[in-house]
mmCIF file of C-alpha atoms and ligand atoms in Angstrom:
data_model
loop_
_atom_site.group_PDB
_atom_site.id
_atom_site.type_symbol
_atom_site.label_atom_id
_atom_site.label_comp_id
_atom_site.label_asym_id
_atom_site.label_seq_id
_atom_site.Cartn_x
_atom_site.Cartn_y
_atom_site.Cartn_z
ATOM 1 C CA MET A 1 19.113 -3.096 26.312
ATOM 2 C CA ASP A 2 18.418 0.640 25.959
ATOM 3 C CA ILE A 3 18.139 1.831 22.383
ATOM 4 C CA LEU A 4 18.097 5.369 21.014
ATOM 5 C CA LEU A 5 15.680 6.157 18.176
ATOM 6 C CA ALA A 6 16.887 9.339 16.446
ATOM 7 C CA GLY A 7 15.954 10.818 13.124
ATOM 8 C CA SER A 8 14.456 13.622 11.124
ATOM 9 C CA PHE A 9 10.931 12.175 11.190
ATOM 10 C CA TYR A 10 7.526 13.685 10.576
ATOM 11 C CA ALA A 11 5.390 13.189 13.734
ATOM 12 C CA ALA A 12 3.222 10.461 12.165
ATOM 13 C CA GLU A 13 6.317 8.728 10.813
ATOM 14 C CA GLU A 14 7.940 8.611 14.250
ATOM 15 C CA ASP A 15 4.788 7.016 15.728
ATOM 16 C CA GLU A 16 4.766 4.423 12.960
ATOM 17 C CA TRP A 17 8.413 3.558 13.597
ATOM 18 C CA ARG A 18 7.887 3.379 17.349
ATOM 19 C CA ARG A 19 4.978 0.963 16.903
ATOM 20 C CA ALA A 20 6.732 -1.231 14.315
ATOM 21 C CA LEU A 21 10.002 -1.351 16.284
ATOM 22 C CA ALA A 22 8.283 -1.981 19.625
ATOM 23 C CA ALA A 23 6.529 -4.985 18.069
ATOM 24 C CA ALA A 24 9.733 -6.401 16.563
ATOM 25 C CA LEU A 25 12.482 -5.671 19.115
ATOM 26 C CA PRO A 26 13.881 -8.386 21.381
ATOM 27 C CA ALA A 27 11.909 -8.722 24.651
ATOM 28 C CA GLY A 28 13.229 -6.364 27.329
ATOM 29 C CA ASP A 29 14.753 -3.848 24.890
ATOM 30 C CA ARG A 30 13.675 -0.250 25.529
ATOM 31 C CA LEU A 31 13.317 2.394 22.840
ATOM 32 C CA LEU A 32 14.157 5.970 23.927
ATOM 33 C CA THR A 33 13.618 9.088 21.819
ATOM 34 C CA ALA A 34 14.614 11.827 24.287
ATOM 35 C CA PRO A 35 16.950 10.210 26.820
ATOM 36 C CA ASP A 36 18.342 12.218 29.733
ATOM 37 C CA ALA A 37 22.050 12.113 30.605
ATOM 38 C CA ALA A 38 21.723 9.035 32.838
ATOM 39 C CA GLN A 39 19.814 7.151 30.135
ATOM 40 C CA ARG A 40 22.315 8.184 27.427
ATOM 41 C CA ALA A 41 25.058 6.595 29.505
ATOM 42 C CA ARG A 42 23.235 3.221 29.254
ATOM 43 C CA ILE A 43 22.344 3.275 25.546
ATOM 44 C CA GLU A 44 23.889 0.352 23.657
ATOM 45 C CA ALA A 45 22.317 0.685 20.208
ATOM 46 C CA ALA A 46 21.039 3.573 18.092
ATOM 47 C CA ILE A 47 18.415 3.225 15.377
ATOM 48 C CA VAL A 48 18.741 6.260 13.146
ATOM 49 C CA ALA A 49 17.139 7.911 10.140
ATOM 50 C CA ASN A 50 19.368 10.814 9.141
ATOM 51 C CA PRO A 51 19.518 12.276 12.671
ATOM 52 C CA PRO A 52 20.750 15.861 13.144
ATOM 53 C CA PRO A 53 24.583 15.962 13.156
ATOM 54 C CA GLY A 54 26.065 15.265 16.579
ATOM 55 C CA SER A 55 23.048 13.240 17.813
ATOM 56 C CA LEU A 56 25.190 10.174 18.458
ATOM 57 C CA GLN A 57 27.811 11.865 20.588
ATOM 58 C CA GLY A 58 27.976 11.204 24.337
ATOM 59 C CA LEU A 59 26.867 7.541 24.166
ATOM 60 C CA PRO A 60 29.791 5.766 25.894
ATOM 61 C CA ARG A 61 28.291 2.246 25.707
ATOM 62 C CA LEU A 62 27.172 2.389 22.064
ATOM 63 C CA LYS A 63 27.841 -0.910 20.239
ATOM 64 C CA LEU A 64 25.729 -0.599 17.084
ATOM 65 C CA ILE A 65 24.397 2.186 14.879
ATOM 66 C CA GLN A 66 21.588 0.811 12.716
ATOM 67 C CA SER A 67 20.454 3.066 9.875
ATOM 68 C CA LEU A 68 16.852 2.981 8.696
ATOM 69 C CA TRP A 69 18.096 4.411 5.401
ATOM 70 C CA ALA A 70 19.819 2.353 2.750
ATOM 71 C CA GLY A 71 22.216 5.158 1.849
ATOM 72 C CA VAL A 72 24.452 6.247 4.708
ATOM 73 C CA ASP A 73 26.242 9.166 3.013
ATOM 74 C CA ARG A 74 24.625 11.782 5.302
ATOM 75 C CA LEU A 75 25.513 9.800 8.424
ATOM 76 C CA LEU A 76 29.108 9.386 7.274
ATOM 77 C CA ALA A 77 29.346 13.135 6.631
ATOM 78 C CA ASP A 78 28.576 13.824 10.337
ATOM 79 C CA PRO A 79 31.901 14.676 12.023
ATOM 80 C CA GLY A 80 30.274 13.660 15.330
ATOM 81 C CA LEU A 81 29.579 10.082 14.196
ATOM 82 C CA PRO A 82 31.289 7.891 16.825
ATOM 83 C CA ARG A 83 34.340 6.174 15.376
ATOM 84 C CA GLY A 84 34.878 2.479 15.855
ATOM 85 C CA VAL A 85 31.170 1.691 16.425
ATOM 86 C CA PRO A 86 29.790 -0.739 13.808
ATOM 87 C CA LEU A 87 27.401 0.996 11.416
ATOM 88 C CA ALA A 88 24.773 -1.072 9.604
ATOM 89 C CA ARG A 89 22.735 0.194 6.659
ATOM 90 C CA MET A 90 19.168 -0.822 5.880
ATOM 91 C CA VAL A 91 18.989 -3.768 3.515
ATOM 92 C CA ASP A 92 15.338 -4.709 3.183
ATOM 93 C CA PRO A 93 14.099 -6.840 0.279
ATOM 94 C CA ALA A 94 10.777 -4.922 0.394
ATOM 95 C CA MET A 95 12.669 -1.697 -0.352
ATOM 96 C CA SER A 96 14.606 -3.274 -3.197
ATOM 97 C CA GLU A 97 11.325 -4.448 -4.743
ATOM 98 C CA ALA A 98 9.832 -0.956 -4.413
ATOM 99 C CA MET A 99 12.930 0.441 -6.121
ATOM 100 C CA ALA A 100 12.604 -2.113 -8.906
ATOM 101 C CA GLU A 101 8.965 -1.032 -9.433
ATOM 102 C CA THR A 102 9.930 2.648 -9.692
ATOM 103 C CA ALA A 103 12.774 1.893 -12.090
ATOM 104 C CA LEU A 104 10.519 -0.295 -14.231
ATOM 105 C CA TRP A 105 7.866 2.450 -14.408
ATOM 106 C CA ALA A 106 10.456 5.067 -15.407
ATOM 107 C CA VAL A 107 12.133 2.845 -18.002
ATOM 108 C CA LEU A 108 8.772 1.779 -19.494
ATOM 109 C CA ALA A 109 7.589 5.398 -19.651
ATOM 110 C CA LEU A 110 10.815 6.471 -21.366
ATOM 111 C CA HIS A 111 10.997 3.521 -23.759
ATOM 112 C CA ARG A 112 7.313 3.706 -24.732
ATOM 113 C CA ARG A 113 7.459 7.532 -24.796
ATOM 114 C CA PHE A 114 4.674 8.040 -22.282
ATOM 115 C CA PHE A 115 6.331 11.254 -21.057
ATOM 116 C CA ASP A 116 6.182 12.526 -24.674
ATOM 117 C CA TYR A 117 2.474 11.655 -24.796
ATOM 118 C CA ALA A 118 1.920 13.535 -21.512
ATOM 119 C CA ARG A 119 3.536 16.600 -23.134
ATOM 120 C CA GLN A 120 1.366 16.124 -26.235
ATOM 121 C CA GLN A 121 -1.744 16.017 -24.041
ATOM 122 C CA CYS A 122 -0.851 19.468 -22.659
ATOM 123 C CA GLU A 123 -0.824 20.963 -26.191
ATOM 124 C CA PRO A 124 -3.305 19.133 -26.974
ATOM 125 C CA ARG A 125 -1.917 16.989 -29.816
ATOM 126 C CA TRP A 126 -3.086 13.599 -31.172
ATOM 127 C CA HIS A 127 0.022 12.033 -32.707
ATOM 128 C CA ALA A 128 1.414 8.491 -32.674
ATOM 129 C CA LEU A 129 5.165 8.164 -32.073
ATOM 130 C CA ALA A 130 7.339 5.257 -33.259
ATOM 131 C CA GLN A 131 7.122 2.171 -31.038
ATOM 132 C CA ARG A 132 10.065 -0.107 -30.270
ATOM 133 C CA ARG A 133 10.287 -3.514 -28.616
ATOM 134 C CA ALA A 134 11.738 -3.723 -25.111
ATOM 135 C CA ASP A 135 14.702 -5.791 -26.316
ATOM 136 C CA GLU A 136 15.626 -2.932 -28.658
ATOM 137 C CA ALA A 137 15.953 -0.560 -25.695
ATOM 138 C CA HIS A 138 19.427 -0.628 -24.139
ATOM 139 C CA VAL A 139 19.267 0.131 -20.453
ATOM 140 C CA ALA A 140 22.374 0.730 -18.347
ATOM 141 C CA VAL A 141 22.022 0.267 -14.590
ATOM 142 C CA LEU A 142 24.821 1.895 -12.592
ATOM 143 C CA GLY A 143 25.422 0.289 -9.222
ATOM 144 C CA LEU A 144 24.909 -3.386 -8.470
ATOM 145 C CA GLY A 145 24.229 -3.383 -4.743
ATOM 146 C CA GLN A 146 20.954 -4.742 -3.331
ATOM 147 C CA MET A 147 18.893 -2.094 -5.093
ATOM 148 C CA GLY A 148 20.809 -2.023 -8.369
ATOM 149 C CA GLY A 149 20.746 -5.830 -8.547
ATOM 150 C CA SER A 150 16.958 -5.947 -8.030
ATOM 151 C CA VAL A 151 16.439 -3.226 -10.614
ATOM 152 C CA ALA A 152 18.676 -4.878 -13.228
ATOM 153 C CA ARG A 153 16.949 -8.243 -12.670
ATOM 154 C CA ARG A 154 13.437 -6.762 -12.937
ATOM 155 C CA LEU A 155 14.274 -4.858 -16.132
ATOM 156 C CA ALA A 156 15.837 -7.953 -17.713
ATOM 157 C CA LEU A 157 12.738 -10.012 -16.781
ATOM 158 C CA ASN A 158 10.659 -7.390 -18.577
ATOM 159 C CA GLY A 159 12.608 -7.951 -21.769
ATOM 160 C CA TYR A 160 15.009 -4.999 -21.756
ATOM 161 C CA ALA A 161 18.575 -5.320 -23.017
ATOM 162 C CA VAL A 162 20.193 -4.584 -19.657
ATOM 163 C CA SER A 163 23.837 -3.881 -18.970
ATOM 164 C CA ALA A 164 24.972 -3.077 -15.466
ATOM 165 C CA TRP A 165 28.086 -1.443 -14.105
ATOM 166 C CA SER A 166 29.656 -1.583 -10.676
ATOM 167 C CA VAL A 167 32.958 -0.572 -9.148
ATOM 168 C CA ARG A 168 33.743 -4.156 -8.134
ATOM 169 C CA GLU A 169 32.912 -7.276 -10.108
ATOM 170 C CA ALA A 170 29.301 -8.491 -9.686
ATOM 171 C CA TRP A 171 26.918 -10.823 -11.528
ATOM 172 C CA VAL A 172 23.191 -10.777 -12.206
ATOM 173 C CA ASP A 173 21.409 -13.434 -14.294
ATOM 174 C CA GLY A 174 20.372 -12.206 -17.716
ATOM 175 C CA VAL A 175 22.348 -8.988 -17.390
ATOM 176 C CA ARG A 176 25.629 -8.036 -19.054
ATOM 177 C CA CYS A 177 27.755 -7.000 -16.068
ATOM 178 C CA LEU A 178 30.784 -4.731 -16.380
ATOM 179 C CA HIS A 179 33.016 -3.210 -13.746
ATOM 180 C CA GLY A 180 35.830 -0.704 -13.361
ATOM 181 C CA ASP A 181 36.253 2.856 -14.578
ATOM 182 C CA ALA A 182 37.482 1.879 -18.037
ATOM 183 C CA ALA A 183 34.194 0.115 -18.885
ATOM 184 C CA LEU A 184 31.926 3.073 -18.090
ATOM 185 C CA PRO A 185 32.233 5.405 -21.142
ATOM 186 C CA ALA A 186 31.361 2.671 -23.666
ATOM 187 C CA LEU A 187 28.456 1.480 -21.529
ATOM 188 C CA LEU A 188 27.033 5.007 -21.314
ATOM 189 C CA ALA A 189 27.549 5.598 -25.024
ATOM 190 C CA ASP A 190 25.527 2.471 -25.825
ATOM 191 C CA ALA A 191 22.538 3.158 -23.538
ATOM 192 C CA ASP A 192 19.138 4.577 -24.468
ATOM 193 C CA ILE A 193 18.302 4.863 -20.777
ATOM 194 C CA VAL A 194 20.688 5.154 -17.820
ATOM 195 C CA VAL A 195 19.410 4.275 -14.337
ATOM 196 C CA ASN A 196 21.615 5.492 -11.482
ATOM 197 C CA LEU A 197 21.702 3.459 -8.268
ATOM 198 C CA LEU A 198 25.297 4.105 -7.214
ATOM 199 C CA PRO A 199 26.194 4.859 -3.613
ATOM 200 C CA LEU A 200 27.304 8.460 -3.067
ATOM 201 C CA THR A 201 31.047 8.511 -2.418
ATOM 202 C CA ASP A 202 33.883 10.895 -3.233
ATOM 203 C CA ALA A 203 34.384 8.890 -6.434
ATOM 204 C CA THR A 204 30.759 9.157 -7.614
ATOM 205 C CA ARG A 205 29.864 12.704 -6.499
ATOM 206 C CA GLY A 206 29.195 14.834 -9.603
ATOM 207 C CA LEU A 207 29.635 11.811 -11.888
ATOM 208 C CA PHE A 208 26.882 12.996 -14.220
ATOM 209 C CA ASP A 209 28.378 16.192 -15.599
ATOM 210 C CA ALA A 210 28.618 17.852 -18.998
ATOM 211 C CA ARG A 211 31.414 15.480 -20.057
ATOM 212 C CA VAL A 212 29.426 12.339 -19.233
ATOM 213 C CA PHE A 213 26.246 13.741 -20.805
ATOM 214 C CA SER A 214 28.207 14.409 -23.994
ATOM 215 C CA GLN A 215 29.316 10.739 -24.021
ATOM 216 C CA MET A 216 25.717 9.527 -23.838
ATOM 217 C CA ARG A 217 23.511 8.747 -26.833
ATOM 218 C CA ARG A 218 21.727 11.798 -28.184
ATOM 219 C CA GLY A 219 18.188 11.838 -26.765
ATOM 220 C CA ALA A 220 18.970 9.299 -24.015
ATOM 221 C CA GLY A 221 16.946 9.207 -20.792
ATOM 222 C CA LEU A 222 18.398 9.559 -17.306
ATOM 223 C CA VAL A 223 16.721 8.056 -14.242
ATOM 224 C CA ASN A 224 18.362 9.151 -10.986
ATOM 225 C CA LEU A 225 17.133 7.131 -8.017
ATOM 226 C CA ALA A 226 20.308 7.378 -5.933
ATOM 227 C CA ARG A 227 21.455 10.775 -4.652
ATOM 228 C CA GLY A 228 21.086 14.291 -6.026
ATOM 229 C CA ALA A 229 24.797 14.994 -5.617
ATOM 230 C CA HIS A 230 25.585 12.420 -8.317
ATOM 231 C CA VAL A 231 24.322 14.948 -10.863
ATOM 232 C CA VAL A 232 25.656 18.409 -11.720
ATOM 233 C CA GLU A 233 22.206 19.952 -12.004
ATOM 234 C CA ALA A 234 23.202 22.933 -14.200
ATOM 235 C CA ASP A 235 24.912 20.530 -16.651
ATOM 236 C CA LEU A 236 21.800 18.344 -16.737
ATOM 237 C CA LEU A 237 19.567 21.315 -17.537
ATOM 238 C CA ALA A 238 21.968 22.383 -20.302
ATOM 239 C CA ALA A 239 22.028 18.841 -21.756
ATOM 240 C CA LEU A 240 18.197 18.678 -21.712
ATOM 241 C CA ASP A 241 17.848 22.118 -23.296
ATOM 242 C CA ALA A 242 20.317 21.173 -26.028
ATOM 243 C CA GLY A 243 18.443 17.934 -26.759
ATOM 244 C CA GLN A 244 21.525 15.889 -25.832
ATOM 245 C CA LEU A 245 19.342 14.210 -23.199
ATOM 246 C CA GLY A 246 15.710 13.475 -24.003
ATOM 247 C CA HIS A 247 14.176 13.296 -20.534
ATOM 248 C CA ALA A 248 15.202 12.951 -16.908
ATOM 249 C CA VAL A 249 13.279 11.211 -14.141
ATOM 250 C CA LEU A 250 14.652 12.532 -10.854
ATOM 251 C CA ASP A 251 13.772 11.276 -7.392
ATOM 252 C CA VAL A 252 16.688 12.930 -5.591
ATOM 253 C CA PHE A 253 18.156 16.427 -5.624
ATOM 254 C CA ALA A 254 21.129 18.428 -4.396
ATOM 255 C CA GLN A 255 18.712 20.248 -2.079
ATOM 256 C CA GLU A 256 15.663 18.481 -0.650
ATOM 257 C CA PRO A 257 12.847 19.407 -0.593
ATOM 258 C CA LEU A 258 13.477 20.743 -4.097
ATOM 259 C CA PRO A 259 13.102 24.557 -3.785
ATOM 260 C CA ALA A 260 9.874 25.899 -5.347
ATOM 261 C CA GLU A 261 11.809 28.139 -7.725
ATOM 262 C CA HIS A 262 14.039 25.315 -9.073
ATOM 263 C CA ALA A 263 13.953 24.938 -12.859
ATOM 264 C CA PHE A 264 13.341 21.166 -12.603
ATOM 265 C CA TRP A 265 9.777 21.679 -11.343
ATOM 266 C CA ARG A 266 8.585 23.304 -14.543
ATOM 267 C CA HIS A 267 10.957 21.780 -17.105
ATOM 268 C CA PRO A 268 8.941 19.885 -19.733
ATOM 269 C CA ARG A 269 11.619 17.202 -19.974
ATOM 270 C CA VAL A 270 11.990 16.533 -16.266
ATOM 271 C CA THR A 271 9.773 14.353 -14.106
ATOM 272 C CA VAL A 272 10.157 15.151 -10.407
ATOM 273 C CA LEU A 273 9.471 12.694 -7.592
ATOM 274 C CA PRO A 274 9.818 13.800 -3.942
ATOM 275 C CA HIS A 275 12.432 11.170 -2.912
ATOM 276 C CA VAL A 276 9.919 8.337 -2.818
ATOM 277 C CA ALA A 277 11.397 5.750 -5.207
ATOM 278 C CA ALA A 278 11.725 3.266 -2.330
ATOM 279 C CA LEU A 279 10.485 4.416 1.049
ATOM 280 C CA THR A 280 11.618 2.361 3.999
ATOM 281 C CA ASP A 281 8.674 0.165 4.990
ATOM 282 C CA ALA A 282 8.493 0.324 8.791
ATOM 283 C CA ARG A 283 6.923 -3.156 9.047
ATOM 284 C CA SER A 284 9.587 -5.067 7.129
ATOM 285 C CA ALA A 285 12.494 -2.793 8.120
ATOM 286 C CA ALA A 286 11.702 -3.248 11.828
ATOM 287 C CA ARG A 287 12.223 -6.985 11.366
ATOM 288 C CA VAL A 288 15.616 -6.339 9.735
ATOM 289 C CA VAL A 289 16.591 -4.098 12.664
ATOM 290 C CA ALA A 290 15.442 -6.732 15.165
ATOM 291 C CA GLN A 291 17.611 -9.390 13.501
ATOM 292 C CA ASN A 292 20.677 -7.210 14.022
ATOM 293 C CA LEU A 293 19.729 -6.463 17.641
ATOM 294 C CA HIS A 294 19.283 -10.181 18.331
ATOM 295 C CA ALA A 295 22.735 -10.727 16.811
ATOM 296 C CA LEU A 296 24.155 -8.017 19.093
ATOM 297 C CA HIS A 297 22.520 -9.616 22.171
ATOM 298 C CA ASP A 298 23.850 -13.060 21.225
ATOM 299 C CA GLY A 299 27.333 -11.894 20.174
ATOM 300 C CA ARG A 300 26.752 -13.138 16.612
ATOM 301 C CA PRO A 301 28.124 -11.266 13.556
ATOM 302 C CA LEU A 302 26.166 -8.130 12.641
ATOM 303 C CA MET A 303 24.633 -7.842 9.184
ATOM 304 C CA HIS A 304 24.895 -5.198 6.457
ATOM 305 C CA LEU A 305 27.874 -3.414 7.989
ATOM 306 C CA VAL A 306 29.195 -0.350 6.208
ATOM 307 C CA ASP A 307 32.838 -0.127 5.223
ATOM 308 C CA ARG A 308 33.446 3.454 6.339
ATOM 309 C CA ALA A 309 36.563 3.858 4.230
ATOM 310 C CA ARG A 310 34.692 2.737 1.107
ATOM 311 C CA GLY A 311 31.664 4.857 1.978
ATOM 312 C CA TYR A 312 28.889 2.228 1.705
HETATM 313 C C1 GLV B 401 16.776 6.465 0.642
HETATM 314 O O1 GLV B 401 17.217 7.259 -0.135
HETATM 315 C C2 GLV B 401 17.596 5.601 1.462
HETATM 316 O O2 GLV B 401 18.830 5.731 1.427
HETATM 317 O O3 GLV B 401 17.034 4.758 2.186
#
């Protein structure tokens, strides 16, 4: 089978993916990065990492689009994305564990006030702040997909009082799980720390705006590990400046890379990460891709398919 590899990769990243995929793909499958017209006509699967819009047009035999990214919002926004071709997102337990580690670090740093101590070090100031137990810190996890579920579980195992919210009903051991729009305001009002892991859809775009910030506990922390477009950035800055929010840990931004002049870079109450909360691990992700390609070869059901109407 001929397979297209398309994405916005750094050169070293593309080499790493080529090596990992070549080692994992079914025998006889061929990976092409710059196919000519005759080769495009034979391509049956595309492995993609946010490819430039239109990259998947003109592939008449395409039977599977496999994303190397967990979130497929950018792919779905491409008007040239072939309709009717199954689209699978990346679901890799190694990525979910990495996400759980990042969330745990951010929640620990907020709960134990390590970001406040970092600010004090800049002054410099030697001053002990009040210390609370983990079970006294209410953490709300928004989104209970693979990533949100792993995060909620890890935080609960570390003793936090975790509540989680999802659009549809879901369960996680040791976590108070709520669903539906009506449950969200009370959950947010009760949380010391909110961790966002929602998929980006029309319903969740701009969710974190001035109104939602005003519903949150005064001084609460926000950890956004999902998509920048979930947050109205000007409203977040206003909420931080007013003390309504205490600190924000942001891995994702409306514009990436975050422009050098953006206020987040230098804001004392913002911690910026360059979209690294859970990088796709080429070694484990290549095995996930190979499982789906084997399924395609054998005519078995494909895994991790996206519901395009739902958006994830
Ligand atoms: C990262 O943001 C991903 O969607 O994989």
